[in-house]
């Protein structure tokens, strides 16, 4: 069956499910905001335990990465991601999920060629582009400050 590009696009529009944008945005906002509120609660808890703010912030990051990885291992985080979409991707827990998910998926291929080799399949590009963007931003900031 031969289709032109326009016919294919029309066919695709008919077959693709409509996404309830408002509902998707609301769920992402609530769940992502909830994760951030948990982070803020942990920060306050660690500070109340006597940690200085910088050490408490480090402890929060460690705790959230652990929770994201642990919940991914249990399969809970993936269910939350299906419900909330990008609301679970943006916080630091999304990074933990992006490292642990491929590691779990490829563990049958062995620890070296499976788990270790595939662990950063998803997170790797995020790290590369994130670090590259921060370097470019830093250079631009330095250049702007030198001219002002």
Coordinates of C-alpha atoms in Angstrom, one line a residue:
X1 CA 0.0 0.0 0.0
X2 CA 1.6 3.2 -1.1
X3 CA 0.7 6.5 0.7
X4 CA 1.8 10.0 0.1
X5 CA 3.3 11.9 3.0
X6 CA 0.1 13.9 3.4
X7 CA -2.0 10.7 3.4
X8 CA 0.2 9.1 6.0
X9 CA 0.1 12.2 8.3
X10 CA -3.7 12.2 8.0
X11 CA -3.8 8.5 8.9
X12 CA -1.5 9.1 11.8
X13 CA -3.7 11.8 13.1
X14 CA -6.7 9.6 13.0
X15 CA -5.0 6.7 14.8
X16 CA -3.1 8.6 17.4
X17 CA -4.8 9.0 20.8
X18 CA -5.6 12.5 21.9
X19 CA -3.6 13.6 25.0
X20 CA -5.5 15.4 27.6
X21 CA -3.0 18.3 27.9
X22 CA -4.5 20.0 30.9
X23 CA -4.7 16.7 32.9
X24 CA -1.1 15.8 31.9
X25 CA 0.2 19.2 33.0
X26 CA -1.7 19.0 36.3
X27 CA -0.5 15.5 37.2
X28 CA 3.1 16.5 36.2
X29 CA 2.9 19.6 38.3
X30 CA 1.4 17.9 41.4
X31 CA 3.8 14.9 41.3
X32 CA 6.9 16.9 40.4
X33 CA 6.0 19.5 43.0
X34 CA 5.4 16.7 45.6
X35 CA 8.8 15.3 45.0
X36 CA 10.3 18.8 45.4
X37 CA 8.2 19.3 48.6
X38 CA 9.6 16.0 50.0
X39 CA 13.1 17.3 49.2
X40 CA 12.4 20.5 51.0
X41 CA 11.0 18.5 54.0
X42 CA 14.1 16.4 54.1
X43 CA 16.3 19.6 54.0
X44 CA 14.4 21.0 57.0
X45 CA 14.7 17.6 58.8
X46 CA 18.4 17.3 58.2
X47 CA 19.0 20.9 59.3
X48 CA 17.0 20.3 62.4
X49 CA 19.2 17.3 63.1
X50 CA 22.1 19.8 63.2
X51 CA 23.6 19.6 59.7
X52 CA 24.8 22.9 58.2
X53 CA 22.7 23.9 55.1
X54 CA 25.3 22.8 52.6
X55 CA 25.7 19.3 54.2
X56 CA 21.9 19.0 54.6
X57 CA 21.5 19.8 50.9
X58 CA 24.0 17.0 50.1
X59 CA 22.2 14.6 52.3
X60 CA 18.9 15.5 50.6
X61 CA 20.4 14.8 47.2
X62 CA 21.8 11.4 48.4
X63 CA 18.5 10.5 50.0
X64 CA 16.4 11.4 46.9
X65 CA 18.8 9.5 44.5
X66 CA 18.6 6.5 46.8
X67 CA 14.8 6.7 47.0
X68 CA 14.5 7.1 43.2
X69 CA 16.8 4.1 42.6
X70 CA 15.1 2.0 45.3
X71 CA 11.6 2.8 44.0
X72 CA 12.7 2.0 40.4
X73 CA 14.0 -1.4 41.6
X74 CA 10.6 -2.1 43.2
X75 CA 8.8 -1.0 40.0
X76 CA 6.9 1.8 41.8
X77 CA 8.7 4.7 40.1
X78 CA 7.8 3.5 36.7
X79 CA 4.2 3.4 37.6
X80 CA 4.4 6.9 39.0
X81 CA 6.1 8.0 35.7
X82 CA 3.3 6.6 33.7
X83 CA 0.8 8.6 35.8
X84 CA 2.7 11.8 36.1
X85 CA 4.8 11.9 32.9
X86 CA 7.5 14.6 33.0
X87 CA 6.7 15.4 36.7
X88 CA 8.9 12.4 37.6
X89 CA 11.7 13.1 35.1
X90 CA 12.7 16.6 36.1
X91 CA 13.7 16.2 39.8
X92 CA 16.9 14.4 40.8
X93 CA 14.9 11.2 41.3
X94 CA 14.3 11.1 37.6
X95 CA 18.1 10.9 37.1
X96 CA 18.3 8.0 39.5
X97 CA 15.5 6.3 37.5
X98 CA 17.3 6.9 34.2
X99 CA 20.4 5.1 35.5
X100 CA 18.7 2.2 37.3
X101 CA 16.1 1.3 34.7
X102 CA 18.5 0.3 31.9
X103 CA 20.8 -1.4 34.5
X104 CA 17.8 -3.6 35.6
X105 CA 16.7 -4.2 32.0
X106 CA 20.0 -5.5 30.8
X107 CA 21.1 -7.4 33.9
X108 CA 20.4 -10.7 32.2
X109 CA 23.3 -9.9 29.8
X110 CA 25.8 -10.0 32.8
X111 CA 27.3 -7.4 35.1
X112 CA 29.9 -6.1 32.6
X113 CA 28.3 -6.2 29.2
X114 CA 24.7 -5.7 30.5
X115 CA 24.4 -3.8 33.7
X116 CA 27.6 -1.7 33.6
X117 CA 27.6 -1.1 29.8
X118 CA 24.0 -0.1 29.6
X119 CA 23.7 1.9 32.9
X120 CA 24.2 5.3 31.3
X121 CA 22.4 4.7 28.0
X122 CA 19.7 7.1 29.0
X123 CA 21.5 9.3 31.5
X124 CA 24.7 9.6 29.4
X125 CA 23.3 12.0 26.8
X126 CA 21.6 14.0 29.6
X127 CA 25.0 14.3 31.3
X128 CA 26.8 15.3 28.1
X129 CA 24.4 17.9 27.1
X130 CA 23.8 19.2 30.6
X131 CA 27.5 19.6 31.2
X132 CA 28.1 21.1 27.8
X133 CA 25.2 23.6 28.3
X134 CA 26.6 24.6 31.7
X135 CA 30.1 25.2 30.2
X136 CA 28.6 27.3 27.4
X137 CA 26.5 29.2 29.9
X138 CA 29.6 29.8 32.1
X139 CA 31.6 31.1 29.1
X140 CA 28.8 33.4 28.1
X141 CA 28.4 34.7 31.7
X142 CA 32.2 35.4 31.9
X143 CA 32.1 37.2 28.6
X144 CA 29.1 39.3 29.6
X145 CA 30.7 40.2 33.0
X146 CA 34.0 41.2 31.3
X147 CA 32.1 43.7 29.0
X148 CA 30.0 45.2 31.8

